PDB file of C-alpha atoms in Angstrom:
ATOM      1  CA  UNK H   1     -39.022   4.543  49.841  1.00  0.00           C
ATOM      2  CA  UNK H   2     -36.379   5.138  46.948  1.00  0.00           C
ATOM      3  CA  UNK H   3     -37.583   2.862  43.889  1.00  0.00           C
ATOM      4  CA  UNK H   4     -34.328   2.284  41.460  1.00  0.00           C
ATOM      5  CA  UNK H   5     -32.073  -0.486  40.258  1.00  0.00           C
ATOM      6  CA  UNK H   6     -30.163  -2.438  42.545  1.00  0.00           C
ATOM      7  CA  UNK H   7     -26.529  -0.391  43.035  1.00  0.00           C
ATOM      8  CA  UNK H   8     -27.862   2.504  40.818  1.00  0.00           C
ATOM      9  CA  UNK H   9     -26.075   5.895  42.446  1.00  0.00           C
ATOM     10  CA  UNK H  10     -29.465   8.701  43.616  1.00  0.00           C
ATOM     11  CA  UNK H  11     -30.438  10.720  41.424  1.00  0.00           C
ATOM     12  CA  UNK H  12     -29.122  14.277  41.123  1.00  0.00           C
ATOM     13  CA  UNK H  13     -25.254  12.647  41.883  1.00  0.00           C
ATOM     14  CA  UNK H  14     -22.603  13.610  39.052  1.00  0.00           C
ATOM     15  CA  UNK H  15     -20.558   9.783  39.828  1.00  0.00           C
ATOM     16  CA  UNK H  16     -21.818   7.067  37.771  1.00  0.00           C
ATOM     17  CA  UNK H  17     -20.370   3.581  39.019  1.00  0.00           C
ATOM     18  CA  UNK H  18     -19.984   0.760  36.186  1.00  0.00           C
ATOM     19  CA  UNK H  19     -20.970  -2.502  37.187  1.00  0.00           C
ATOM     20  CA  UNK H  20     -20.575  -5.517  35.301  1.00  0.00           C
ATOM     21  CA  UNK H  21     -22.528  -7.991  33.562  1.00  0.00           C
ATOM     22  CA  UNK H  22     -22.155 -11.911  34.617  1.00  0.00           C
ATOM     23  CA  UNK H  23     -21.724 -13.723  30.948  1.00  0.00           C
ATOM     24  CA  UNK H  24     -20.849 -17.053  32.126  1.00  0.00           C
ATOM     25  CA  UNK H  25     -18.471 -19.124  33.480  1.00  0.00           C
ATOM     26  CA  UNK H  26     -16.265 -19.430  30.231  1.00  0.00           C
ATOM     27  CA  UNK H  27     -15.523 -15.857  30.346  1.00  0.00           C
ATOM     28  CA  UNK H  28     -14.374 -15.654  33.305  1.00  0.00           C
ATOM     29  CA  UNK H  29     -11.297 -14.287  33.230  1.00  0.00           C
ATOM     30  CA  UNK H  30     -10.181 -14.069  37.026  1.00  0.00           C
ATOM     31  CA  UNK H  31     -10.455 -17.974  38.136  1.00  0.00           C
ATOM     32  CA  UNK H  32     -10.714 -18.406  41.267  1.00  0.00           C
ATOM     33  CA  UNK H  33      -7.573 -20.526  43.116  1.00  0.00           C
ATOM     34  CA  UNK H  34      -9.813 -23.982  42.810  1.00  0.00           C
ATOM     35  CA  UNK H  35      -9.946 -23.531  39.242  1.00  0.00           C
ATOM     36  CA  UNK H  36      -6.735 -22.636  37.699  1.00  0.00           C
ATOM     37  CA  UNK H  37      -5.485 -26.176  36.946  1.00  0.00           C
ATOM     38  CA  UNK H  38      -7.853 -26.913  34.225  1.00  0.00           C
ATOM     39  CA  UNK H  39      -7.685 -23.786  32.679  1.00  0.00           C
ATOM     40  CA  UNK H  40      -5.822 -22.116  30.108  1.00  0.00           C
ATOM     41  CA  UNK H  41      -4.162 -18.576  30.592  1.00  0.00           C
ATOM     42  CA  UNK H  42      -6.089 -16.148  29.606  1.00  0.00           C
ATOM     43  CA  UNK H  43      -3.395 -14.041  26.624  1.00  0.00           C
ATOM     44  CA  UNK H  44      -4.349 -11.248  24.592  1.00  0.00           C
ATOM     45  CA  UNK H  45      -3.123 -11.882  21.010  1.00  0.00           C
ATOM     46  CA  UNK H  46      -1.677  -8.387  19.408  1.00  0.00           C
ATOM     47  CA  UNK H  47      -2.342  -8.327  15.957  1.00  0.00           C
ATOM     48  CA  UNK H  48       1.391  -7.848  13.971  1.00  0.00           C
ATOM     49  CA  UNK H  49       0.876  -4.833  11.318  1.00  0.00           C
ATOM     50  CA  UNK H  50       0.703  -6.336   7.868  1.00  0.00           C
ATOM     51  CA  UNK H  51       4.112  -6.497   6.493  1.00  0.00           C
ATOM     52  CA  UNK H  52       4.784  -4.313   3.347  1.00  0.00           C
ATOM     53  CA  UNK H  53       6.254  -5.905   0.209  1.00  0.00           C
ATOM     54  CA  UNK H  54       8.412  -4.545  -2.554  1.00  0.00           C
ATOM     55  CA  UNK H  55       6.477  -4.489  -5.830  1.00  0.00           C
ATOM     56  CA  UNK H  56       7.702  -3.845  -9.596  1.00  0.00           C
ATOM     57  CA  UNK H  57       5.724  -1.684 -11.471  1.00  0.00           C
ATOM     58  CA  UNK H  58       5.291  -1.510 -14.996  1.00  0.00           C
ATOM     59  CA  UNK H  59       3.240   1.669 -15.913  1.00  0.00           C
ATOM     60  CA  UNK H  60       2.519   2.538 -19.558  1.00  0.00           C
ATOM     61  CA  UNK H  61       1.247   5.838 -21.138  1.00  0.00           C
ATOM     62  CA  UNK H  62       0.166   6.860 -24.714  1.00  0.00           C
ATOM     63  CA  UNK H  63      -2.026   9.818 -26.104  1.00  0.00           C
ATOM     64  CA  UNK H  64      -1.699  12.358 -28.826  1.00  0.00           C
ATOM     65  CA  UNK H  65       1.915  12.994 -30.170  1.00  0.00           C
ATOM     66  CA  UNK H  66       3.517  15.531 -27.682  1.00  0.00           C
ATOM     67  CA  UNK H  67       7.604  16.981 -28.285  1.00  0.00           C
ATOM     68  CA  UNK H  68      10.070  14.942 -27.173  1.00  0.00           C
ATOM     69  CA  UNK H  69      12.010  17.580 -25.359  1.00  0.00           C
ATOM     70  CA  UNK H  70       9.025  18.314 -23.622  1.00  0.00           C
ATOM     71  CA  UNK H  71       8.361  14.229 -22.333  1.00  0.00           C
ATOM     72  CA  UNK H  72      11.483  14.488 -21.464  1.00  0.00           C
ATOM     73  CA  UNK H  73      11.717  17.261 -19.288  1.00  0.00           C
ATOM     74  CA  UNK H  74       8.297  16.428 -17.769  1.00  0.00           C
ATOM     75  CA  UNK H  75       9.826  12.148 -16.944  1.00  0.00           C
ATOM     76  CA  UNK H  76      13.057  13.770 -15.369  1.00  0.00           C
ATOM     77  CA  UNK H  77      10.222  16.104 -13.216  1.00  0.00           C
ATOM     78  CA  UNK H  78       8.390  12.646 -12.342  1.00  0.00           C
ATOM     79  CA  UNK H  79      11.494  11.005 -11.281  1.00  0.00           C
ATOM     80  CA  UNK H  80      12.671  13.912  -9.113  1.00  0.00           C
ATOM     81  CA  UNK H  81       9.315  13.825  -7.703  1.00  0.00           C
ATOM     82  CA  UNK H  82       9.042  10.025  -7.426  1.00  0.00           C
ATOM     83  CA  UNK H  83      12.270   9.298  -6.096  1.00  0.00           C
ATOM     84  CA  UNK H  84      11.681   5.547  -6.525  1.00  0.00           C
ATOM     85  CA  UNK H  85      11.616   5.993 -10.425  1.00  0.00           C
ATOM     86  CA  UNK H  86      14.134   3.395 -11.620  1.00  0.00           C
ATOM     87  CA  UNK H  87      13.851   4.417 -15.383  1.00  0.00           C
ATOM     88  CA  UNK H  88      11.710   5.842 -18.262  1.00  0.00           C
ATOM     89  CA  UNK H  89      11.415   5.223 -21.599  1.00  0.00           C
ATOM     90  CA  UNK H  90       9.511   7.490 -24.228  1.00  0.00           C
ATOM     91  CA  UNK H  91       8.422   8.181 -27.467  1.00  0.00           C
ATOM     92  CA  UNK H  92       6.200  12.072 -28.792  1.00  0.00           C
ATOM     93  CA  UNK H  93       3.165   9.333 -28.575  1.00  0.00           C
ATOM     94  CA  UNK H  94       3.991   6.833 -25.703  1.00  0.00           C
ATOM     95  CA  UNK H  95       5.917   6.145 -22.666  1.00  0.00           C
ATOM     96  CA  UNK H  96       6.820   3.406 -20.452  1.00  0.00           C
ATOM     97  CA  UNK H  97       7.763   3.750 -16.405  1.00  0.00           C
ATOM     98  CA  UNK H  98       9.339   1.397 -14.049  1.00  0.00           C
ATOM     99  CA  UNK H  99       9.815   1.663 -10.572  1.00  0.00           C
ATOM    100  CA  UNK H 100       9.536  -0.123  -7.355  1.00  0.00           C
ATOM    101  CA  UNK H 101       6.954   0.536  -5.139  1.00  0.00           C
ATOM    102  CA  UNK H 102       6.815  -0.553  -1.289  1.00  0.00           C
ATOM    103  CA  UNK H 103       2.928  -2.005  -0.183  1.00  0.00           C
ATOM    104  CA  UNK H 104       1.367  -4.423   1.918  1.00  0.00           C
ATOM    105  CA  UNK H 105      -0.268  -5.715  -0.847  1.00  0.00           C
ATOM    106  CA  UNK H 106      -0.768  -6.017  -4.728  1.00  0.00           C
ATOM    107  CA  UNK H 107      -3.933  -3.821  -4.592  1.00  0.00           C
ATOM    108  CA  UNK H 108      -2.175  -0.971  -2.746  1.00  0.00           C
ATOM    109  CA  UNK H 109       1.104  -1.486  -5.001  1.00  0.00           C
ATOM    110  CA  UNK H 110      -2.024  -1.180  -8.216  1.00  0.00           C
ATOM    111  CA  UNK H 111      -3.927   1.871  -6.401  1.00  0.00           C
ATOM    112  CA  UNK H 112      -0.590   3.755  -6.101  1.00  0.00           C
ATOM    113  CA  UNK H 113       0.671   2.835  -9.837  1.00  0.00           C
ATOM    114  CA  UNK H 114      -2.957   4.148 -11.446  1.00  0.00           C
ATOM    115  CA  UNK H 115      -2.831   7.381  -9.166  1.00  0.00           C
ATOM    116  CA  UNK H 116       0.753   8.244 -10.489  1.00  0.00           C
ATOM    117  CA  UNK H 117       0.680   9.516 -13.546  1.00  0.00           C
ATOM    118  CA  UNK H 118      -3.177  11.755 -12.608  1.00  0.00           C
ATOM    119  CA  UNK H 119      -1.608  13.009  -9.731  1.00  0.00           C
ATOM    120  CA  UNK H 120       1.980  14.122 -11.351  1.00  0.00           C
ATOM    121  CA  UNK H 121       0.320  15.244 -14.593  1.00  0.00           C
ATOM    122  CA  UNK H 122       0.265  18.785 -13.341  1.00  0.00           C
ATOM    123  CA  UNK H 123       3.327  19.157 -11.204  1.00  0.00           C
ATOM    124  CA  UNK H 124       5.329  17.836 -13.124  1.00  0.00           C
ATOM    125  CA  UNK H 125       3.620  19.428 -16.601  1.00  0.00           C
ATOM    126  CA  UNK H 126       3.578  15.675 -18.271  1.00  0.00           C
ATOM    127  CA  UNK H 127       1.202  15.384 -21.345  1.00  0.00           C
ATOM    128  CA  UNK H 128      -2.129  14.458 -20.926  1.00  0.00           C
ATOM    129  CA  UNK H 129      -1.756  10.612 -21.846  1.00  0.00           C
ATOM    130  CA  UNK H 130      -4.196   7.713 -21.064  1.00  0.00           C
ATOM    131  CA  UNK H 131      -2.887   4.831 -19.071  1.00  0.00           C
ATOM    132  CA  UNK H 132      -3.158   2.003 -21.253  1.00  0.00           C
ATOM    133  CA  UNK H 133      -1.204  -0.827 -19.468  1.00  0.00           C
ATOM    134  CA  UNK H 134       0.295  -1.698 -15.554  1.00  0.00           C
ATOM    135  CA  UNK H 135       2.152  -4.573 -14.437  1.00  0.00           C
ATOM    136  CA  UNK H 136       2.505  -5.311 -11.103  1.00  0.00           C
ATOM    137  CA  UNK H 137       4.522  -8.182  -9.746  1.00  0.00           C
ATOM    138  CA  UNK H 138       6.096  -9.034  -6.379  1.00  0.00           C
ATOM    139  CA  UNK H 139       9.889  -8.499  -5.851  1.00  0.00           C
ATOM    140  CA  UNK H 140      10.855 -12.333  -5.918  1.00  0.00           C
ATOM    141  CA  UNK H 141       8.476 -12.885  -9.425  1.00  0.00           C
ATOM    142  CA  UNK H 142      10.925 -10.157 -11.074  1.00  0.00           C
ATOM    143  CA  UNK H 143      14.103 -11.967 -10.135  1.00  0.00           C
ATOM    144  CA  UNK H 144      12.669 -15.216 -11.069  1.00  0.00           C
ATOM    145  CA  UNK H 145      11.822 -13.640 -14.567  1.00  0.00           C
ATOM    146  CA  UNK H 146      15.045 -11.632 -15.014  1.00  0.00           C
ATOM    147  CA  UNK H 147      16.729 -15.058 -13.844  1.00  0.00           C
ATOM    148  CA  UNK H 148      15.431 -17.020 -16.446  1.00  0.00           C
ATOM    149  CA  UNK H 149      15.716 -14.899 -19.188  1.00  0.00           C
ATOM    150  CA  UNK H 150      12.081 -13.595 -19.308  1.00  0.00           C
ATOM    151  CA  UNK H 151      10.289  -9.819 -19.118  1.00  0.00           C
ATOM    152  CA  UNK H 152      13.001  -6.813 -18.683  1.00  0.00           C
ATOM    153  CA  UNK H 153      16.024  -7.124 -17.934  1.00  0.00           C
ATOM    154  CA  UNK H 154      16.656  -5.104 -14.786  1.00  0.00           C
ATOM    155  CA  UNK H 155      17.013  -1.289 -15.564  1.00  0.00           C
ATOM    156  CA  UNK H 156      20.904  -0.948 -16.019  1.00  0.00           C
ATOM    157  CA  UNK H 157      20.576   2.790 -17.265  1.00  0.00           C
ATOM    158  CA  UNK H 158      18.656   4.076 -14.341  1.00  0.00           C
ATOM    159  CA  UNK H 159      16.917   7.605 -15.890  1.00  0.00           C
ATOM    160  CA  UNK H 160      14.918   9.205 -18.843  1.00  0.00           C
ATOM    161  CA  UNK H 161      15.987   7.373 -22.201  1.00  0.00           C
ATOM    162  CA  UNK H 162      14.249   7.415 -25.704  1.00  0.00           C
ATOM    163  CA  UNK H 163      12.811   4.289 -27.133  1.00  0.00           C
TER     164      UNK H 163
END
């Protein structure tokens, strides 16, 4: 006499059957024709990809006094590179970028910002400044600011420009 589990294929076959596991009547999610007037449909909610935001970014720079010509050329290399550069200001000691940035969230928008100038410092030959401040606000904070006569005034002279 064969000794194994109740609907468990021989031994020695390749085909493996599944069966499944009784958890209750609450799970049950094939009511039988008695049943279906007290219960609920069973849906299956699909979870909606987060939504990305538009975020203004404020990124400043400043190290040891490089050539102007030189922070120049290397912004205008950033901005070709970061197409989303709205504008740049600079200085041989210091610089300031602004640009919008599309994330889902304010911590992506901030990753993103802090990785930007690291990551373009080399391709782009920029000097090898510190990051010493970041804004990061949502789109509708900016207008509200701009609106009421606060922070920058939105960047009119899109490009490179000297302090």
């Amino acid at each position: 006499m064969r000794r194994a589990r109740p609907g468990a294929p021989p031994r020695g076959t390749a085909a493996r059957t599944l069966t499944s596991v009784g958890t209750g009547t609450d799970a049950d999610r094939n009511p039988r024709p008695s049943d279906t007037a007290q219960r609920e449909p069973v849906t299956t909610a699909r979870k909606e990809p987060p939504q990305s935001k538009l975020w203004h970014v404020t990124l400043s720079v400043s190290g040891a006094e490089a050539p102007l010509a030189e922070v120049r050329r290397g912004l205008e290399q950033l901005a070709h590179d970061h197409p989303f550069l709205l504008t740049s200001r600079y200085a041989n000691d210091h610089a300031e970028i602004r640009y919008w940035e599309e994330a889902r969230d304010l911590h992506d928008a901030a990753a993103v910002a802090l990785r930007l100038w690291g990551e373009h410092r080399s391709s782009a030959q920029l000097p090898p400044w510190t990051i010493v401040g970041l804004e990061v606000i949502d789109r509708e904070t900016y207008h509200l600011r701009v609106a009421e006569g606060y922070g920058p005034p939105p960047a009119a002279p899109v490009g490179v420009h000297p302090y």
